[in-house]
Coordinates of C-alpha atoms in Angstrom, one line a residue:
X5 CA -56.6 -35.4 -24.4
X6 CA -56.3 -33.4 -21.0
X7 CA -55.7 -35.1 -17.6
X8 CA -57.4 -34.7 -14.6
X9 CA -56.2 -36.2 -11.2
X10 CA -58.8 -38.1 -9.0
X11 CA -57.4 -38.9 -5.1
X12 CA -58.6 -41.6 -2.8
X13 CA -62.2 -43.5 -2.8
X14 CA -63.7 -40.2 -1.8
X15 CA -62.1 -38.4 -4.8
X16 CA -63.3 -41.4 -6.9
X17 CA -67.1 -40.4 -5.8
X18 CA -66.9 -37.2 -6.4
X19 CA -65.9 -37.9 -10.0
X20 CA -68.6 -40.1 -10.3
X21 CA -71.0 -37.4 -8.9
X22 CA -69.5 -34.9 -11.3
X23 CA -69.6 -36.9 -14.9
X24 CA -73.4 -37.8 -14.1
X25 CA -74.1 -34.2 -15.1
X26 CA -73.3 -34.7 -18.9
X27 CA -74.5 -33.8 -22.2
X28 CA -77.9 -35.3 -23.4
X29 CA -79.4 -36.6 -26.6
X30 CA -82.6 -38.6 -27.2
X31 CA -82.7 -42.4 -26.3
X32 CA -84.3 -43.4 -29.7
X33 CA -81.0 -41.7 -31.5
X34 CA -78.4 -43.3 -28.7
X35 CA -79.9 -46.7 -29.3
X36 CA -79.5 -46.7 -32.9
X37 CA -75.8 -44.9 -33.2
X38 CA -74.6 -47.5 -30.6
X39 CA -76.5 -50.2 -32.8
X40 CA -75.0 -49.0 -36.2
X41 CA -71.3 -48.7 -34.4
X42 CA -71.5 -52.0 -33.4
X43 CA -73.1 -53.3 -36.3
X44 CA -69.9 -51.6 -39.2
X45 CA -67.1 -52.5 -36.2
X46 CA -64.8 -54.5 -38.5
X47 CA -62.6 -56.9 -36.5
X48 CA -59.5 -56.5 -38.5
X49 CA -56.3 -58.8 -37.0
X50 CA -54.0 -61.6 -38.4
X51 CA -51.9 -59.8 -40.7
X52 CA -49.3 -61.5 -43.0
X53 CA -47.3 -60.6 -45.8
X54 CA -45.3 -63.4 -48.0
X55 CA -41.6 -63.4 -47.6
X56 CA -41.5 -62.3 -51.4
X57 CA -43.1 -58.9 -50.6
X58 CA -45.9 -59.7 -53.7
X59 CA -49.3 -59.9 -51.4
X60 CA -50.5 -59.5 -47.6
X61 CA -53.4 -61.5 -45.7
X62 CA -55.7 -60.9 -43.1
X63 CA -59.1 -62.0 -41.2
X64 CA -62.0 -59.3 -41.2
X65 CA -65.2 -60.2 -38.9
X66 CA -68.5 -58.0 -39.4
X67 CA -71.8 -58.8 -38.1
X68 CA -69.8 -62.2 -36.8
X69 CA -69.2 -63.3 -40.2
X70 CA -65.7 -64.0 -40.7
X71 CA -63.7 -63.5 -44.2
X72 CA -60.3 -63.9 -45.4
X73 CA -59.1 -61.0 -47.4
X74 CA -55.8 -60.6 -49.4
X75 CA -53.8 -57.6 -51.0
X76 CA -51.6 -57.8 -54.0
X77 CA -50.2 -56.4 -57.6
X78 CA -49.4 -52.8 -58.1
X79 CA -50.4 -50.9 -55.1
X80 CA -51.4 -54.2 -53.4
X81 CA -54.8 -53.8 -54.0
X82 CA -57.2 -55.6 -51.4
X83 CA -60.1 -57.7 -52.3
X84 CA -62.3 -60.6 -50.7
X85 CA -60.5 -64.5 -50.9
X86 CA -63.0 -66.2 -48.4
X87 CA -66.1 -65.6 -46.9
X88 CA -68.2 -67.6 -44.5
X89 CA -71.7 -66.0 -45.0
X90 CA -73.1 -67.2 -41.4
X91 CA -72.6 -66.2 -37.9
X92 CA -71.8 -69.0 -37.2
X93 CA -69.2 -68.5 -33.8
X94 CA -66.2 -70.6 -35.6
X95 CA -62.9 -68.6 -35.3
X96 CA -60.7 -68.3 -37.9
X97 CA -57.0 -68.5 -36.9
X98 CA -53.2 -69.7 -37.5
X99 CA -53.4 -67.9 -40.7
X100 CA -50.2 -67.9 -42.5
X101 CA -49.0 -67.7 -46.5
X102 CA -46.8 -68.8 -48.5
X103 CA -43.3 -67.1 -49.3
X104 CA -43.8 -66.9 -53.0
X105 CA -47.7 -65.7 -52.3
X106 CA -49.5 -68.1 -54.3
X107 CA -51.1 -70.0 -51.2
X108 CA -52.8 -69.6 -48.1
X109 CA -53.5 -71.9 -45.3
X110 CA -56.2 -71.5 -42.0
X111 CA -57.4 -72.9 -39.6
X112 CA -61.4 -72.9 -38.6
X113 CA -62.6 -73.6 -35.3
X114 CA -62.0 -73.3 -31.7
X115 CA -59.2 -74.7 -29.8
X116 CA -60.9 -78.5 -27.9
X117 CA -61.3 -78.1 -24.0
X118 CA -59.5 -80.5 -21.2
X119 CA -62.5 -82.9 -22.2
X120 CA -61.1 -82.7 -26.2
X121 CA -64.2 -81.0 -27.0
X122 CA -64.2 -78.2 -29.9
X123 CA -67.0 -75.6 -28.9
X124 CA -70.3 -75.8 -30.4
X125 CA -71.6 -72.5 -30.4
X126 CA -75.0 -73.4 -32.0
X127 CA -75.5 -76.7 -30.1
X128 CA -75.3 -78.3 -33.3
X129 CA -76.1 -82.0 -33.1
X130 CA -73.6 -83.1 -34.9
X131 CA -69.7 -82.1 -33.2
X132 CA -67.8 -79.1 -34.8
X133 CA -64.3 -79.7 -36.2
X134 CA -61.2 -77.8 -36.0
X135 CA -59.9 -78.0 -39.3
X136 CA -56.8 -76.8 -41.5
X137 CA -57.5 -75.3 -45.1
X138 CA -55.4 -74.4 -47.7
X139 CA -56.6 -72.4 -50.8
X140 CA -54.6 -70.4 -53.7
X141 CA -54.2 -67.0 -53.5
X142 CA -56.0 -66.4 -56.9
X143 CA -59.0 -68.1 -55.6
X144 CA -61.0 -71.5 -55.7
X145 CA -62.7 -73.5 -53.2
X146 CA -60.2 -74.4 -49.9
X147 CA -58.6 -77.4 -50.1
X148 CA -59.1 -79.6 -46.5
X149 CA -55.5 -80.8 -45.2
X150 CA -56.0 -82.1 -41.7
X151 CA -59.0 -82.0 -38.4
X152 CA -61.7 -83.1 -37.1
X153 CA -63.8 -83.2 -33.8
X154 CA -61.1 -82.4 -31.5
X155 CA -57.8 -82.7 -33.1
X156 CA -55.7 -79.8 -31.3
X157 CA -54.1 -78.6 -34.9
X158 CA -51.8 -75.7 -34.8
X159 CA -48.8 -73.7 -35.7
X160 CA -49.3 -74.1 -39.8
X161 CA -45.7 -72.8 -41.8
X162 CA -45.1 -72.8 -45.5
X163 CA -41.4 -74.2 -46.9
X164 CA -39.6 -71.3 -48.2
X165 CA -40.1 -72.7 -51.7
X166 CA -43.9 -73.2 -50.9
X167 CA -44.1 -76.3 -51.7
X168 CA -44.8 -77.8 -48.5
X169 CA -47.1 -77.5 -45.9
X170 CA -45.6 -78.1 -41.8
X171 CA -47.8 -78.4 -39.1
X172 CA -47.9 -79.3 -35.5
X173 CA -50.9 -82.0 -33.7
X174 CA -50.3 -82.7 -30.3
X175 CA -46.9 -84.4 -30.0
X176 CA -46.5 -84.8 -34.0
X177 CA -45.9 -82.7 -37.0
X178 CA -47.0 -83.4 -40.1
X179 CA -46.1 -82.1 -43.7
X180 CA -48.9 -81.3 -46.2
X181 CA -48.0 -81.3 -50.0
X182 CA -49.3 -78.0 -51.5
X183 CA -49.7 -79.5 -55.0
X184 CA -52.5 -82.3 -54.0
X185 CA -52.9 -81.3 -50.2
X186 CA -51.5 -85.0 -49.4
X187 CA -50.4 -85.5 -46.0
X188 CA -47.6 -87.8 -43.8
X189 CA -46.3 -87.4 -41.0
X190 CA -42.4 -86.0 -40.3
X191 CA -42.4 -87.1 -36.7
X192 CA -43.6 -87.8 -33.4
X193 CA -41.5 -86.7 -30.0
X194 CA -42.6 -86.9 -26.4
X195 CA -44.3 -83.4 -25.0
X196 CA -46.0 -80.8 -26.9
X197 CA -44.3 -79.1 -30.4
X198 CA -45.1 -75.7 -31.4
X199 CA -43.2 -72.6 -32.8
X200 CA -42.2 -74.1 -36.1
X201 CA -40.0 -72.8 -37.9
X202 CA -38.4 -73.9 -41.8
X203 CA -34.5 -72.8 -42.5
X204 CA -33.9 -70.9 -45.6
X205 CA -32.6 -73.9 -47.4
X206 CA -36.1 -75.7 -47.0
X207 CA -33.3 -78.5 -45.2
X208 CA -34.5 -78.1 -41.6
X209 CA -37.6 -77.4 -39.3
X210 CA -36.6 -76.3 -36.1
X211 CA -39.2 -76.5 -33.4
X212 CA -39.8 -76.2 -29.8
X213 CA -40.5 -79.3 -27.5
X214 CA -42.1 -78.1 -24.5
X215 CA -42.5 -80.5 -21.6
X216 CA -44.4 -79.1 -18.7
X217 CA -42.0 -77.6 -16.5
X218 CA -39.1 -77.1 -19.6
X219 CA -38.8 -76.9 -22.7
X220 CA -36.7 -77.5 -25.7
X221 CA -35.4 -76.1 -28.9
X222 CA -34.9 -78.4 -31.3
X223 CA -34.3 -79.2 -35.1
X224 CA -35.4 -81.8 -37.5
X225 CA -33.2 -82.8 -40.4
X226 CA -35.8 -83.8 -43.6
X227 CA -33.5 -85.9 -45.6
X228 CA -32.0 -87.9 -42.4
X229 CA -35.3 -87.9 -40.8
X230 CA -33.2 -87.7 -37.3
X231 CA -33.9 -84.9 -34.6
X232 CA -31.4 -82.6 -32.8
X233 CA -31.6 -81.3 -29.6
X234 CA -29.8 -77.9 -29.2
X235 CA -27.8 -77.9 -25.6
X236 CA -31.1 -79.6 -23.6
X237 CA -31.3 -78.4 -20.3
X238 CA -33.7 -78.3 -17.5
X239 CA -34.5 -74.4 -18.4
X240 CA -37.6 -73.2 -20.9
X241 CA -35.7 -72.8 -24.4
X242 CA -38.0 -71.3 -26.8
X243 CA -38.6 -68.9 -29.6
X244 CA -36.5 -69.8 -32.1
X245 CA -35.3 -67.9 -35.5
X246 CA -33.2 -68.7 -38.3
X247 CA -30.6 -65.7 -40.0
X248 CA -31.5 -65.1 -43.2
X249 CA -28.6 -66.6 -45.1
X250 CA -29.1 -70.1 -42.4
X251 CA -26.0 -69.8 -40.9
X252 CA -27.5 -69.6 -37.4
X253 CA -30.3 -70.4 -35.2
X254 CA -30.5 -68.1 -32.4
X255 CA -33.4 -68.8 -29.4
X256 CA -34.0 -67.9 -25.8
X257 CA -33.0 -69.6 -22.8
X258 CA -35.2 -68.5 -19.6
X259 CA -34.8 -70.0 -16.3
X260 CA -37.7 -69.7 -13.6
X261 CA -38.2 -70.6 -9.7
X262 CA -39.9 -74.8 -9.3
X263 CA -42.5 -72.5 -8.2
X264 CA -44.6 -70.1 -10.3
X265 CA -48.0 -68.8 -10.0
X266 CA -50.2 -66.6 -12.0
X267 CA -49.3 -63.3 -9.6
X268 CA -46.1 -64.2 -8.4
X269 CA -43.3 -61.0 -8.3
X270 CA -41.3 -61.2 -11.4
X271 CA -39.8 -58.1 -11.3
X272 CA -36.8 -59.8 -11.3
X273 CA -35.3 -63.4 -10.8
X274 CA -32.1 -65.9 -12.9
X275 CA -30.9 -64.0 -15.6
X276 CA -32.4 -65.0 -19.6
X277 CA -29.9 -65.6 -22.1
X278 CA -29.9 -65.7 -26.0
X279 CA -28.1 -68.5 -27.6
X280 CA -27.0 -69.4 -31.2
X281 CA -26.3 -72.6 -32.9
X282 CA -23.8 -72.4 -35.8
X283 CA -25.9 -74.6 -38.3
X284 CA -22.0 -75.6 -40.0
X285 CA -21.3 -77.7 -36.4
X286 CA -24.1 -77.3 -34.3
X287 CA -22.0 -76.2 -31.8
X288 CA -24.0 -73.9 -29.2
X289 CA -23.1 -71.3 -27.3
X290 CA -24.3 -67.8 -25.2
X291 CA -24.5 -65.0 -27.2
X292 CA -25.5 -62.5 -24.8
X293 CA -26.9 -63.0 -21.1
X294 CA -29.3 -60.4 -19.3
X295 CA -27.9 -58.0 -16.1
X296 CA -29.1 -59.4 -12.4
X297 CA -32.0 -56.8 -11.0
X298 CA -34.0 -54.9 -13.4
X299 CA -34.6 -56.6 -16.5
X300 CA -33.4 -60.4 -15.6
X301 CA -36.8 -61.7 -16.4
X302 CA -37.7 -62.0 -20.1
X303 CA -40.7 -60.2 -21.4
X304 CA -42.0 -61.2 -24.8
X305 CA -43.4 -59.0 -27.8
X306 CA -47.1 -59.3 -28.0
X307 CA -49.1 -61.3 -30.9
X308 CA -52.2 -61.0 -31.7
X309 CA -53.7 -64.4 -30.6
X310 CA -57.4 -64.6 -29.9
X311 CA -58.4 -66.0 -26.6
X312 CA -58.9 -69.6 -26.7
X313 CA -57.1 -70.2 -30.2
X314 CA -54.8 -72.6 -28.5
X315 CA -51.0 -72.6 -28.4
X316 CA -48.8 -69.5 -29.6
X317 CA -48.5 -69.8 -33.6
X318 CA -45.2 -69.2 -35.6
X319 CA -43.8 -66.5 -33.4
X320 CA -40.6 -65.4 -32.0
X321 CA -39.6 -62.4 -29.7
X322 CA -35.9 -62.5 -31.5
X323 CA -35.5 -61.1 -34.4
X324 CA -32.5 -60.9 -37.2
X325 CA -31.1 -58.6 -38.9
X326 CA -29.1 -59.3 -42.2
X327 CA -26.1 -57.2 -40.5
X328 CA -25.6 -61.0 -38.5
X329 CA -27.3 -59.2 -35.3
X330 CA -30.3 -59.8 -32.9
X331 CA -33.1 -57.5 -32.4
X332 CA -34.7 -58.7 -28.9
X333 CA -36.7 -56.8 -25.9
X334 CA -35.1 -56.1 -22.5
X335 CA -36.9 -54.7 -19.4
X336 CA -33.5 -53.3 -18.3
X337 CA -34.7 -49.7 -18.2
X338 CA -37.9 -50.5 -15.8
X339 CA -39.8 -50.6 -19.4
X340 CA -39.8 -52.9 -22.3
X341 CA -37.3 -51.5 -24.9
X342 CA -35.8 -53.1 -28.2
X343 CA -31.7 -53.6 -28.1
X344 CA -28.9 -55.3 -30.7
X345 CA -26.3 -57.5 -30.2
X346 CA -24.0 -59.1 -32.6
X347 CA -24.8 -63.6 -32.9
X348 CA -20.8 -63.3 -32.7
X349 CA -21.6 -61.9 -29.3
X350 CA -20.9 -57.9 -27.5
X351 CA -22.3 -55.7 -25.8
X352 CA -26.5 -55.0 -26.2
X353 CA -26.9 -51.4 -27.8
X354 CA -30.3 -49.7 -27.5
X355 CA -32.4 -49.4 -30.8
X356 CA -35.5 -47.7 -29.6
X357 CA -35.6 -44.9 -27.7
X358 CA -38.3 -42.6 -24.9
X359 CA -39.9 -43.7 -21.9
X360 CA -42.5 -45.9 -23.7
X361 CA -42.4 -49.1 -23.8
X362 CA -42.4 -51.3 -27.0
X363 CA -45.1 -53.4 -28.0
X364 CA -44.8 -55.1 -31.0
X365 CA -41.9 -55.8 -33.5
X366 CA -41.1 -57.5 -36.8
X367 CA -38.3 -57.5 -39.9
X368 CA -38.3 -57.8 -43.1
X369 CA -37.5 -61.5 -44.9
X370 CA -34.0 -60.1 -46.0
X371 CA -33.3 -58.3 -42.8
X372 CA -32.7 -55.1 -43.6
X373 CA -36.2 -52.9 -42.3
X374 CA -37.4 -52.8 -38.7
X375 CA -40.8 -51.9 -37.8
X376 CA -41.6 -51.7 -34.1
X377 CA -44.8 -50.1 -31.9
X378 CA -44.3 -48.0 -28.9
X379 CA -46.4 -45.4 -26.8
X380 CA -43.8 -42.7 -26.4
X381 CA -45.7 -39.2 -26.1
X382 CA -49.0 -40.8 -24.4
X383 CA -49.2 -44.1 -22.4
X384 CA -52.2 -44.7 -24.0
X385 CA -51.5 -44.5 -27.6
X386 CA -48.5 -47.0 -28.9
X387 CA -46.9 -45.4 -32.7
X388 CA -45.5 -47.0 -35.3
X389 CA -42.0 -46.5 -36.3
X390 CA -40.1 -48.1 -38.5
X391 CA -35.6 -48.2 -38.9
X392 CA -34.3 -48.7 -42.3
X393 CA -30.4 -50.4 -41.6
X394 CA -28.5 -48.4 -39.4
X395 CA -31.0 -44.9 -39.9
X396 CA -32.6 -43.1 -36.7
X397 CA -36.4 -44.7 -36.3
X398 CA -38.5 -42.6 -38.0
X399 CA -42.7 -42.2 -36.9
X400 CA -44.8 -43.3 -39.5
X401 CA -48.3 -43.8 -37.6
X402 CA -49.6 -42.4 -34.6
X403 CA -52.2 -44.5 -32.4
X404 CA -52.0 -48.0 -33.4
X405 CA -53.3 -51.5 -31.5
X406 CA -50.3 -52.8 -29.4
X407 CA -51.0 -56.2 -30.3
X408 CA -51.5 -56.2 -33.9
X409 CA -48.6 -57.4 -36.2
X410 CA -46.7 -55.1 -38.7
X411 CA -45.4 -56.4 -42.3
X412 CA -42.1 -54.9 -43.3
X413 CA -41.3 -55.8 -46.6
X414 CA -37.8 -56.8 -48.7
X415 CA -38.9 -53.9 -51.0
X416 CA -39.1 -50.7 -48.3
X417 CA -42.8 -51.1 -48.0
X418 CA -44.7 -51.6 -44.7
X419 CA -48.1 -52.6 -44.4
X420 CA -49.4 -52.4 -40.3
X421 CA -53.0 -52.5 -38.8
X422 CA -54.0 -48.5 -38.6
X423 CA -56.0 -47.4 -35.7
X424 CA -57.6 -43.8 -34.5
X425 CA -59.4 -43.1 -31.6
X426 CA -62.6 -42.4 -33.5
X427 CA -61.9 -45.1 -36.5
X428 CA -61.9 -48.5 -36.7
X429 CA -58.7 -50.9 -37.7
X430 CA -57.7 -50.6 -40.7
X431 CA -55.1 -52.2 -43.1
X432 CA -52.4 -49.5 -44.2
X433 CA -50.0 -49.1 -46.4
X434 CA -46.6 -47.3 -46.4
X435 CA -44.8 -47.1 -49.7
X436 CA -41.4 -46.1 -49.0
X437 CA -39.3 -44.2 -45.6
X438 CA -40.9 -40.8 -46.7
X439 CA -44.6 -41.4 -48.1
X440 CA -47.4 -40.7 -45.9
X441 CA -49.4 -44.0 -44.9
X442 CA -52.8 -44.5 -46.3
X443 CA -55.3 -46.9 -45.9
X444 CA -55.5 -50.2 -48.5
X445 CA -59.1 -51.4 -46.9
X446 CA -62.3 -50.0 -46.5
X447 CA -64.5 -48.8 -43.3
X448 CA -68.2 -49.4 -43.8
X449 CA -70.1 -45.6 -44.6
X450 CA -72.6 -46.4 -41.7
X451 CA -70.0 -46.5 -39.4
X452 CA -70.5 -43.3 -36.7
X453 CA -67.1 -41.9 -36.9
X454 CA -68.9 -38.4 -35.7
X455 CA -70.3 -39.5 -32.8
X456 CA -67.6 -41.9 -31.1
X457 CA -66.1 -39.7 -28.3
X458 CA -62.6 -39.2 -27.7
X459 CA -61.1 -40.0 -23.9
X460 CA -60.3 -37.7 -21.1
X461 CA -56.8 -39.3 -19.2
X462 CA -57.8 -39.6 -15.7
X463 CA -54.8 -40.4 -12.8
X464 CA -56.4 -42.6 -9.8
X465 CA -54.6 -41.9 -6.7
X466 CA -55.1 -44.5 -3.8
X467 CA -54.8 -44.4 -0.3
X468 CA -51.1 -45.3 -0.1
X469 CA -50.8 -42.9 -2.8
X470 CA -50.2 -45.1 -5.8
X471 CA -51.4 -43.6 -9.0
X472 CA -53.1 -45.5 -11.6
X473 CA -54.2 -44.3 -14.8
X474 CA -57.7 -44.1 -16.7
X475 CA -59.6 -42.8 -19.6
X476 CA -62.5 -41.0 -18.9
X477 CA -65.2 -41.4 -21.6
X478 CA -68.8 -38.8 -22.2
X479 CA -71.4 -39.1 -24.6
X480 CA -71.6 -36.5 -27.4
X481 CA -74.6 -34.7 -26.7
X482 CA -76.1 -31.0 -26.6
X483 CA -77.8 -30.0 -23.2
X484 CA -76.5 -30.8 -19.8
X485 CA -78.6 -33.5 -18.1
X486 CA -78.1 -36.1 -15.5
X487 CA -76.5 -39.4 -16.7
X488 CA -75.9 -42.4 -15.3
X489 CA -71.8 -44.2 -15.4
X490 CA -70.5 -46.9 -15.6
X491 CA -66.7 -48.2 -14.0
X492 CA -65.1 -50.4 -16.1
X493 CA -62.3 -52.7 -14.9
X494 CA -59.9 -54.6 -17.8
X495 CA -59.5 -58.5 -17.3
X496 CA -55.6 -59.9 -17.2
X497 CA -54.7 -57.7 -15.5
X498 CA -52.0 -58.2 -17.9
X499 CA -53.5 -55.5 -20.3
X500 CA -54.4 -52.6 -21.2
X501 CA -57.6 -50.6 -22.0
X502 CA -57.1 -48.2 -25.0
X503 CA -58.9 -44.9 -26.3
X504 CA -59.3 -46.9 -29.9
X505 CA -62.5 -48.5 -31.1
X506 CA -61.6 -52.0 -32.1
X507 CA -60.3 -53.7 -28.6
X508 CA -62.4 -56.2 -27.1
X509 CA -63.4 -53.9 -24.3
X510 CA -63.5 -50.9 -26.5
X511 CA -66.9 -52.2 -28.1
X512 CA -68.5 -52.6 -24.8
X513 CA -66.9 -48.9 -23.5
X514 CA -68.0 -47.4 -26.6
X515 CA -71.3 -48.7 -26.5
X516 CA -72.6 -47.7 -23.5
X517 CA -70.9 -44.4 -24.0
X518 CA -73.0 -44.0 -27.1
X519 CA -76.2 -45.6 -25.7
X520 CA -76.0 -41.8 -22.9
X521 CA -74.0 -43.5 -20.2
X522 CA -70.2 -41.8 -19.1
X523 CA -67.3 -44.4 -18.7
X524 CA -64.7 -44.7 -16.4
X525 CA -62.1 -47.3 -17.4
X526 CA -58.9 -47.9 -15.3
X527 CA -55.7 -49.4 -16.1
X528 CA -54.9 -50.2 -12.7
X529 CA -51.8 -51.6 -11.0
X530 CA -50.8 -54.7 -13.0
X531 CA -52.0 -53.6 -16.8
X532 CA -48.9 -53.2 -19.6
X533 CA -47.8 -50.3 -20.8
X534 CA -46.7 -48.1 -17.8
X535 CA -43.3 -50.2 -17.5
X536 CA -41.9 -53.1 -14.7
X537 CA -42.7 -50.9 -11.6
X538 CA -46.1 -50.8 -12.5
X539 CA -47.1 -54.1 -13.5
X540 CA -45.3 -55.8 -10.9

């Protein structure tokens, strides 16, 4: 993709003038490519893989109707476990599976308003539920757990043994047995829980407790039934994670102004700290504490949530290694990069490397394989790589979603969500540190691969001479001809608009482009991707 720089309001006409004059095709043919693109689009998100390495999960949308879709045995091999046959508007989410692969569990519906009201896209007389399912991996009708009208259910974990079933409601969490789908609850605490979390031993559920203007990070003991508070504070504690062997529970401790508004300047403020509790004592203590200035104000990984899916699932910005060290993001170099530092406490070393900034970033069960996204040689493109122990990072994909999860498995295998600009998500499958990836799912034939257009990288330069970046999109066609544009401008504007084909705002770019109009989209001050400075 070339660049072209565009300066001031008068430079951003003259573009404007200039891309008008574009390559022409008939209506009748625009109208149907753009329908059949948006028709095979799968939506393709919500990847999880079982502890035990044995099968990986996902949600697939097409045409609106949403499926459930596993891969497993030799060569993890994908086929269909769900499918709700109607367009129905009722999200799927929360999906998680069980360590030992042999159960899934869902939720199915939106998230309830301020009024407790789940959304009724049809206008259904009767009210829609949000409701938790569990099913087994080798098929069956779902098995109903918990929900109803309203009930604000979230955060679903398996035990490591998979044998039970933890999830959060409000200010409770319940436990679900998985051999009858029986329910009771474990407890009920002041504030909202989320972030659940089991210890290896199946012993403990740590949790976070968060109360308005603080939060906690807490643990609850399932033969004492008690609850333990880990050095409560007036600060935001949150995003716990357990070591792999259970000695230690390591989470973040943030600590922001009374004050906070949606666009108030965080590029810097009090210093974030990680923390560990030694699980023999309890005792807690400050592993590692951020530098003032640059970098003092925690930025998390992103996770693929969909809007209006409620609270945060099972997800933690820390992550641990079985070398008894933490994998976490710092903003110390103006961008978002991933460091180590020993639970017994040191110095932060870098672990990835560039100008980029990193996305996305997960480890196996036992510890031992990173897999992190970054866009190093193009702002608009974030690569996979992936760090086996101590070993260099090593590229394994190039052009991937930023927000979608990767699976690094206890066997050397990764399975991540592939992207082009021209194709669709796609589930993919590395075998080991040296094989070349390759798809494990399917793209429908009627998609138009051929005709999607790849971007043009723009540079917008302001008046105060600020320059913001863009991707500049034009139909496919044969002859020159007028045509008429379009400027697209992101929401957030804590994001980022992509050259792929599956992003929310993708579909809308990439059908207009394909219906004979030219696109202009901006990533203007304040989207992701281009580092502190920018965003700030």
């Amino acid at each position: 993709m070339s660049m072209t720089d565009i300066r001031s309001s008068a430079g951003l006409r003259l573009l404007l003038g200039v891309v008008l004059c574009v390559l022409h095709t008939s209506a009748t043919h625009a109208e149907a490519t753009y329908e059949r693109y948006l028709k095979n689009l799968p939506a393709v998100g919500q990847l999880r893989a079982s502890s035990n390495g044995a099968a990986v999960t996902w949600t697939r949308m097409l045409e609106g109707r949403r499926s459930l879709w596993i891969a497993d045995g030799v060569g993890l091999q994908p086929r269909v476990l769900l499918e709700y046959p109607d367009d129905d508007g009722l999200p799927l989410s929360s999906l998680t599976i069980a360590p030992d692969a042999r159960h899934v569990a869902y939720i199915r519906g939106g998230w309830p308003n301020r009024q407790g009201e789940t959304n009724n896209p049809h206008d259904s007389a009767d009210p829609q539920e949000r409701v938790l399912w569990m099913m087994a991996s080798d098929g069956g009708a779902p098995m109903r757990i918990a929900g109803g009208p309203g009930a604000a259910l979230h955060a679903p974990t398996f035990s490591t043994d998979g044998r039970m079933l933890a999830y959060a409601s409000g200010s409770e969490v319940w436990f679900a047995q998985v051999a009858n789908g029986s329910t009771s609850r474990a407890f009920t605490i002041r504030g909202r829980v989320g972030a659940l979390a089991w210890s290896p031993d199946r012993r403990s559920l740590a949790f976070v407790s968060q109360r308005d203007d603080h939060s906690f990070v807490a643990v609850f003991d399932l033969a004492t039934r008690s609850i333990r508070y880990l050095a409560p504070s007036i600060d935001r504690d949150a995003n716990p994670v357990w070591s792999p062997d259970g000695r230690w529970l390591a989470f973040v401790r943030t600590r922001e102004p009374v004050q906070m508004y949606r666009f108030s300047d965080r590029s810097s403020g009090i210093p974030w700290s990680i923390l560990a509790a030694d699980t023999a004592t309890w005792t807690v203590r400050t592993v590692w504490t951020a530098d003032p200035g640059v970098g003092s104000v925690f930025v998390e990984l992103e996770q693929d949530t969909a809007s209006g899916m409620g609270p945060e699932d099972n997800f933690s910005s820390l992550l641990f290694t079985a070398d008894d060290e933490l994998i976490f993001p710092w903003e110390r170099s103006g961008s978002v990069q991933l460091y180590r530092v020993p639970v017994a406490g040191g110095k932060a070393t870098a672990v990835s490397r560039g100008d980029g900034e990193v996305s996305t970033a997960a480890v196996s069960a036992n510890g031992k394989l990173l897999v992190y996204q970054q866009n190093g040689s193009s702002r608009e493109r974030f690569d996979i790589y992936r760090v086996d122990s101590q070993r260099p990072a090593r590229l394994i994909w190039e052009g991937a979603p930023p927000d979608a999860p990767t699976a690094p498995l206890a066997d050397g295998r990764v399975v991540f969500i592939g992207e082009t600009s021209r194709t669709p998500r796609q589930v993919t499958l590395q075998q080991d540190a040296t094989a070349k990836a390759q798809a494990i799912d399917t793209i429908p034939e009627q998609f138009p691969t051929a005709a999607i257009s790849e971007p043009e990288i723009v540079t917008l330069v302001a008046e105060d001479g600020f320059a913001s970046r863009g991707l500049l999109f034009r139909p496919k066609q044969k002859r020159a001809v007028k045509r008429p544009a379009l400027v697209w401008a992101h929401g957030g504007p804590r994001d980022i608009t992509l050259p792929g084909v599956s992003k929310y705002d993708s579909r809308w770019i990439h059908s207009a482009v394909l219906a004979g109009y030219v696109v202009l989209a901006s990533n203007y001050r304040g989207s992701i991707g281009y580092g502190r400075d920018y965003r700030e």
